[in-house]
Amino acid sequence: MTLQKRTNSIIEVSKEAAELRKHAPSVIIGAYDISLQDKAIAAFPTVDRCSEVDSPQLGVLSEAFPAHIDQRTGEEIQDMAVVWMQGHLIAVSMFCGAREKMNEWQSKSLCSQIINEHPTLTLMEFILFCSRLRSAKYGKFYGSIDPAEILGSLDLFLKDKRQDIARHMEEVERQRREKEWEESRKNAITYEEFLRRKESGEYPTLSKLEQAEKQSPPVEKKLHI
């Protein structure tokens, strides 16, 4: 990760990142802290349910508060998204009782890779992912937490997400068709009502077609031998 001498105020960012900068980093971290890992699976039994919470995307968080060197103090400021993710992964490691922790380089590289490969992953989705890691949904950690295993588990999590979204869309479509069917039944009429309306002239086009058919000369059928 390249550090540049710059301050957040002079970096041109997207509208979403600019909106996120209206909040102090501590407020964002506090709103999505590690305690949510305890509740995430119960609150969001499927990944698509995370969309019920309007949480920032990892890529936007990284864009809003990137790694840089403060011009005034010369202090090295870490990427906020990376720092936030590291905190959650440490919580997973502690919960699972892993004897060997990832070193700082592994941890930073892992978080940066996830952000670069999956920038649209939301904070709430990442929390749910961590919660599922704790529940051993994607396998158990034996002795240590391996970055490669984390990435493999994330692939499975994203597969779950795609399947959950597909099921949700199918359910929405099923409900739409069911509603249309119910509406069509409400508007349906009996055969007797149809005849009454036709006699009263409500279907002039149909009446004209029937009249034209009656007036048409019969077609002579010839037998060819």
Tab-separated table of C-alpha atoms in Angstrom:
chain	number	residue	atom	x	y	z
A	1	MET	CA	0.000	0.000	0.000
A	2	THR	CA	1.517	3.324	-1.074
A	3	LEU	CA	1.481	6.199	1.384
A	4	GLN	CA	1.215	9.701	0.012
A	5	LYS	CA	1.800	13.064	1.669
A	6	ARG	CA	-1.697	14.376	1.636
A	7	THR	CA	-4.623	15.219	3.858
A	8	ASN	CA	-8.126	13.886	3.407
A	9	SER	CA	-9.490	17.357	2.677
A	10	ILE	CA	-7.624	17.742	-0.611
A	11	ILE	CA	-8.314	14.297	-2.072
A	12	GLU	CA	-10.972	14.209	-4.759
A	13	VAL	CA	-13.312	11.341	-3.926
A	14	SER	CA	-16.642	9.907	-5.002
A	15	LYS	CA	-19.939	11.298	-3.771
A	16	GLU	CA	-20.401	8.281	-1.482
A	17	ALA	CA	-16.956	8.723	0.085
A	18	ALA	CA	-17.510	12.455	0.548
A	19	GLU	CA	-20.795	11.712	2.318
A	20	LEU	CA	-19.054	9.210	4.591
A	21	ARG	CA	-16.449	11.815	5.563
A	22	LYS	CA	-19.167	13.814	7.281
A	23	HIS	CA	-18.886	11.261	10.095
A	24	ALA	CA	-15.893	10.884	12.381
A	25	PRO	CA	-14.023	7.586	11.910
A	26	SER	CA	-14.601	6.746	15.574
A	27	VAL	CA	-18.362	7.052	15.048
A	28	ILE	CA	-18.310	4.624	12.115
A	29	ILE	CA	-16.124	2.124	13.977
A	30	GLY	CA	-18.394	2.389	17.004
A	31	ALA	CA	-21.508	1.771	14.917
A	32	TYR	CA	-20.040	-1.415	13.410
A	33	ASP	CA	-18.013	-2.790	16.304
A	34	ILE	CA	-17.109	-6.408	17.063
A	35	SER	CA	-20.104	-6.901	19.375
A	36	LEU	CA	-22.291	-7.196	16.264
A	37	GLN	CA	-20.616	-10.522	15.482
A	38	ASP	CA	-22.597	-12.003	18.388
A	39	LYS	CA	-25.924	-11.049	16.811
A	40	ALA	CA	-25.301	-11.087	13.054
A	41	ILE	CA	-26.345	-14.655	12.208
A	42	ALA	CA	-29.588	-14.392	14.168
A	43	ALA	CA	-30.376	-11.001	12.632
A	44	PHE	CA	-29.429	-11.995	9.081
A	45	PRO	CA	-30.105	-15.704	8.415
A	46	THR	CA	-29.381	-15.101	4.722
A	47	VAL	CA	-26.723	-12.810	3.249
A	48	ASP	CA	-29.168	-10.790	1.153
A	49	ARG	CA	-30.871	-9.653	4.374
A	50	CYS	CA	-27.797	-7.516	5.131
A	51	SER	CA	-29.142	-5.032	2.581
A	52	GLU	CA	-31.779	-4.127	5.180
A	53	VAL	CA	-28.986	-2.161	6.878
A	54	ASP	CA	-27.641	0.739	4.826
A	55	SER	CA	-24.000	0.128	5.722
A	56	PRO	CA	-21.011	1.544	3.783
A	57	GLN	CA	-19.062	-0.527	1.289
A	58	LEU	CA	-15.481	-1.464	2.159
A	59	GLY	CA	-14.183	0.236	-0.989
A	60	VAL	CA	-15.989	3.471	-0.150
A	61	LEU	CA	-14.719	3.410	3.443
A	62	SER	CA	-11.163	2.903	2.172
A	63	GLU	CA	-11.611	5.746	-0.310
A	64	ALA	CA	-13.003	8.103	2.320
A	65	PHE	CA	-10.257	7.411	4.876
A	66	PRO	CA	-7.219	6.048	2.970
A	67	ALA	CA	-3.702	5.397	4.193
A	68	HIS	CA	-1.678	8.605	4.056
A	69	ILE	CA	0.928	10.709	5.830
A	70	ASP	CA	-0.473	13.693	7.655
A	71	GLN	CA	1.163	16.837	6.254
A	72	ARG	CA	1.046	18.664	9.560
A	73	THR	CA	2.400	16.013	11.903
A	74	GLY	CA	4.149	13.605	9.537
A	75	GLU	CA	2.208	10.813	11.218
A	76	GLU	CA	1.435	7.702	9.188
A	77	ILE	CA	-2.334	7.215	9.102
A	78	GLN	CA	-3.575	3.719	8.293
A	79	ASP	CA	-6.395	2.891	5.892
A	80	MET	CA	-9.479	2.954	8.088
A	81	ALA	CA	-11.146	0.055	6.269
A	82	VAL	CA	-8.063	-2.106	6.834
A	83	VAL	CA	-7.871	-1.166	10.530
A	84	TRP	CA	-11.579	-1.891	10.987
A	85	MET	CA	-11.327	-5.276	9.255
A	86	GLN	CA	-8.247	-6.212	11.289
A	87	GLY	CA	-10.178	-5.606	14.495
A	88	HIS	CA	-12.950	-7.953	13.408
A	89	LEU	CA	-10.543	-10.667	12.271
A	90	ILE	CA	-8.677	-10.467	15.594
A	91	ALA	CA	-12.028	-10.955	17.350
A	92	VAL	CA	-12.646	-14.084	15.245
A	93	SER	CA	-9.171	-15.393	16.088
A	94	MET	CA	-9.704	-14.841	19.815
A	95	PHE	CA	-13.160	-16.423	19.724
A	96	CYS	CA	-11.841	-19.527	17.938
A	97	GLY	CA	-8.922	-19.809	20.368
A	98	ALA	CA	-6.310	-19.834	17.622
A	99	ARG	CA	-2.843	-20.302	19.111
A	100	GLU	CA	-1.060	-18.630	16.214
A	101	LYS	CA	-2.226	-15.236	15.046
A	102	MET	CA	-1.569	-13.639	11.668
A	103	ASN	CA	1.361	-11.255	11.748
A	104	GLU	CA	0.866	-7.580	10.891
A	105	TRP	CA	2.003	-7.969	7.293
A	106	GLN	CA	-0.315	-10.934	6.677
A	107	SER	CA	-3.237	-9.150	8.277
A	108	LYS	CA	-2.765	-5.935	6.301
A	109	SER	CA	-2.215	-7.756	3.029
A	110	LEU	CA	-5.283	-9.926	3.567
A	111	CYS	CA	-7.543	-6.957	4.297
A	112	SER	CA	-6.161	-4.938	1.387
A	113	GLN	CA	-6.692	-7.859	-0.984
A	114	ILE	CA	-10.299	-8.283	0.138
A	115	ILE	CA	-10.957	-4.571	-0.370
A	116	ASN	CA	-9.366	-4.600	-3.823
A	117	GLU	CA	-11.139	-7.763	-4.977
A	118	HIS	CA	-14.512	-7.091	-3.348
A	119	PRO	CA	-14.891	-3.303	-2.917
A	120	THR	CA	-18.706	-3.512	-2.920
A	121	LEU	CA	-18.779	-5.831	0.103
A	122	THR	CA	-20.557	-3.911	2.848
A	123	LEU	CA	-19.480	-3.587	6.454
A	124	MET	CA	-22.557	-5.499	7.590
A	125	GLU	CA	-21.802	-8.315	5.156
A	126	PHE	CA	-18.231	-8.549	6.442
A	127	ILE	CA	-19.510	-8.698	10.016
A	128	LEU	CA	-21.871	-11.527	9.036
A	129	PHE	CA	-18.948	-13.271	7.329
A	130	CYS	CA	-16.906	-13.042	10.542
A	131	SER	CA	-19.871	-14.321	12.531
A	132	ARG	CA	-20.150	-17.332	10.222
A	133	LEU	CA	-16.417	-17.974	10.606
A	134	ARG	CA	-16.957	-18.133	14.360
A	135	SER	CA	-19.762	-20.645	13.807
A	136	ALA	CA	-17.465	-22.814	11.649
A	137	LYS	CA	-19.903	-22.610	8.747
A	138	TYR	CA	-17.013	-22.729	6.300
A	139	GLY	CA	-14.748	-25.041	8.271
A	140	LYS	CA	-12.801	-24.970	11.531
A	141	PHE	CA	-9.487	-23.316	12.295
A	142	TYR	CA	-6.933	-25.698	13.744
A	143	GLY	CA	-4.194	-23.937	15.684
A	144	SER	CA	-3.892	-20.894	13.453
A	145	ILE	CA	-5.866	-18.635	11.145
A	146	ASP	CA	-4.489	-18.844	7.638
A	147	PRO	CA	-5.104	-15.872	5.273
A	148	ALA	CA	-5.587	-18.321	2.381
A	149	GLU	CA	-8.301	-20.115	4.371
A	150	ILE	CA	-9.998	-16.794	5.055
A	151	LEU	CA	-10.039	-15.977	1.329
A	152	GLY	CA	-11.377	-19.443	0.518
A	153	SER	CA	-14.120	-19.042	3.112
A	154	LEU	CA	-14.967	-15.623	1.696
A	155	ASP	CA	-15.468	-17.187	-1.745
A	156	LEU	CA	-17.987	-19.598	-0.191
A	157	PHE	CA	-19.681	-16.709	1.595
A	158	LEU	CA	-20.030	-14.777	-1.668
A	159	LYS	CA	-21.437	-17.898	-3.332
A	160	ASP	CA	-24.043	-18.021	-0.566
A	161	LYS	CA	-24.781	-14.365	-1.229
A	162	ARG	CA	-25.406	-14.961	-4.941
A	163	GLN	CA	-27.680	-17.912	-4.190
A	164	ASP	CA	-29.600	-15.965	-1.537
A	165	ILE	CA	-30.148	-13.062	-3.936
A	166	ALA	CA	-31.313	-15.451	-6.681
A	167	ARG	CA	-33.785	-17.123	-4.301
A	168	HIS	CA	-35.062	-13.738	-3.175
A	169	MET	CA	-35.623	-12.602	-6.766
A	170	GLU	CA	-37.439	-15.861	-7.569
A	171	GLU	CA	-39.683	-15.350	-4.546
A	172	VAL	CA	-40.438	-11.762	-5.570
A	173	GLU	CA	-41.311	-12.961	-9.085
A	174	ARG	CA	-43.516	-15.743	-7.694
A	175	GLN	CA	-45.398	-13.265	-5.532
A	176	ARG	CA	-45.815	-10.927	-8.513
A	177	ARG	CA	-47.315	-13.695	-10.661
A	178	GLU	CA	-49.551	-14.780	-7.801
A	179	LYS	CA	-50.799	-11.226	-7.362
A	180	GLU	CA	-51.499	-10.910	-11.089
A	181	TRP	CA	-53.431	-14.176	-11.001
A	182	GLU	CA	-55.513	-12.992	-8.054
A	183	GLU	CA	-56.246	-9.724	-9.851
A	184	SER	CA	-57.271	-11.567	-13.013
A	185	ARG	CA	-59.630	-13.760	-10.975
A	186	LYS	CA	-61.212	-10.685	-9.429
A	187	ASN	CA	-61.819	-9.204	-12.876
A	188	ALA	CA	-63.053	-12.462	-14.435
A	189	ILE	CA	-66.745	-12.769	-15.471
A	190	THR	CA	-69.044	-15.755	-15.890
A	191	TYR	CA	-70.096	-17.052	-19.310
A	192	GLU	CA	-73.640	-15.825	-18.691
A	193	GLU	CA	-72.297	-12.330	-17.950
A	194	PHE	CA	-70.220	-12.468	-21.137
A	195	LEU	CA	-73.313	-13.311	-23.215
A	196	ARG	CA	-75.282	-10.522	-21.563
A	197	ARG	CA	-72.566	-7.979	-22.316
A	198	LYS	CA	-72.253	-9.168	-25.892
A	199	GLU	CA	-76.004	-8.836	-26.421
A	200	SER	CA	-75.906	-5.338	-24.947
A	201	GLY	CA	-73.258	-4.328	-27.507
A	202	GLU	CA	-70.211	-4.134	-25.245
A	203	TYR	CA	-68.154	-6.211	-27.697
A	204	PRO	CA	-68.873	-4.625	-31.113
A	205	THR	CA	-65.779	-6.033	-32.785
A	206	LEU	CA	-66.692	-9.570	-31.799
A	207	SER	CA	-70.245	-9.072	-33.044
A	208	LYS	CA	-68.971	-7.813	-36.413
A	209	LEU	CA	-66.708	-10.825	-36.820
A	210	GLU	CA	-69.552	-13.212	-36.079
A	211	GLN	CA	-71.828	-11.383	-38.527
A	212	ALA	CA	-69.178	-11.483	-41.261
A	213	GLU	CA	-68.688	-15.197	-40.703
A	214	LYS	CA	-72.417	-15.840	-41.117
A	215	GLN	CA	-72.515	-13.873	-44.389
A	216	SER	CA	-69.497	-15.615	-45.932
A	217	PRO	CA	-70.406	-18.187	-48.671
A	218	PRO	CA	-69.746	-21.805	-47.786
A	219	VAL	CA	-66.489	-23.222	-49.054
A	220	GLU	CA	-67.002	-26.118	-51.472
A	221	LYS	CA	-64.857	-29.043	-50.647
A	222	LYS	CA	-63.652	-31.113	-53.612
A	223	LEU	CA	-62.404	-34.616	-53.425
A	224	HIS	CA	-59.330	-35.229	-55.596
A	225	ILE	CA	-58.666	-38.778	-56.702
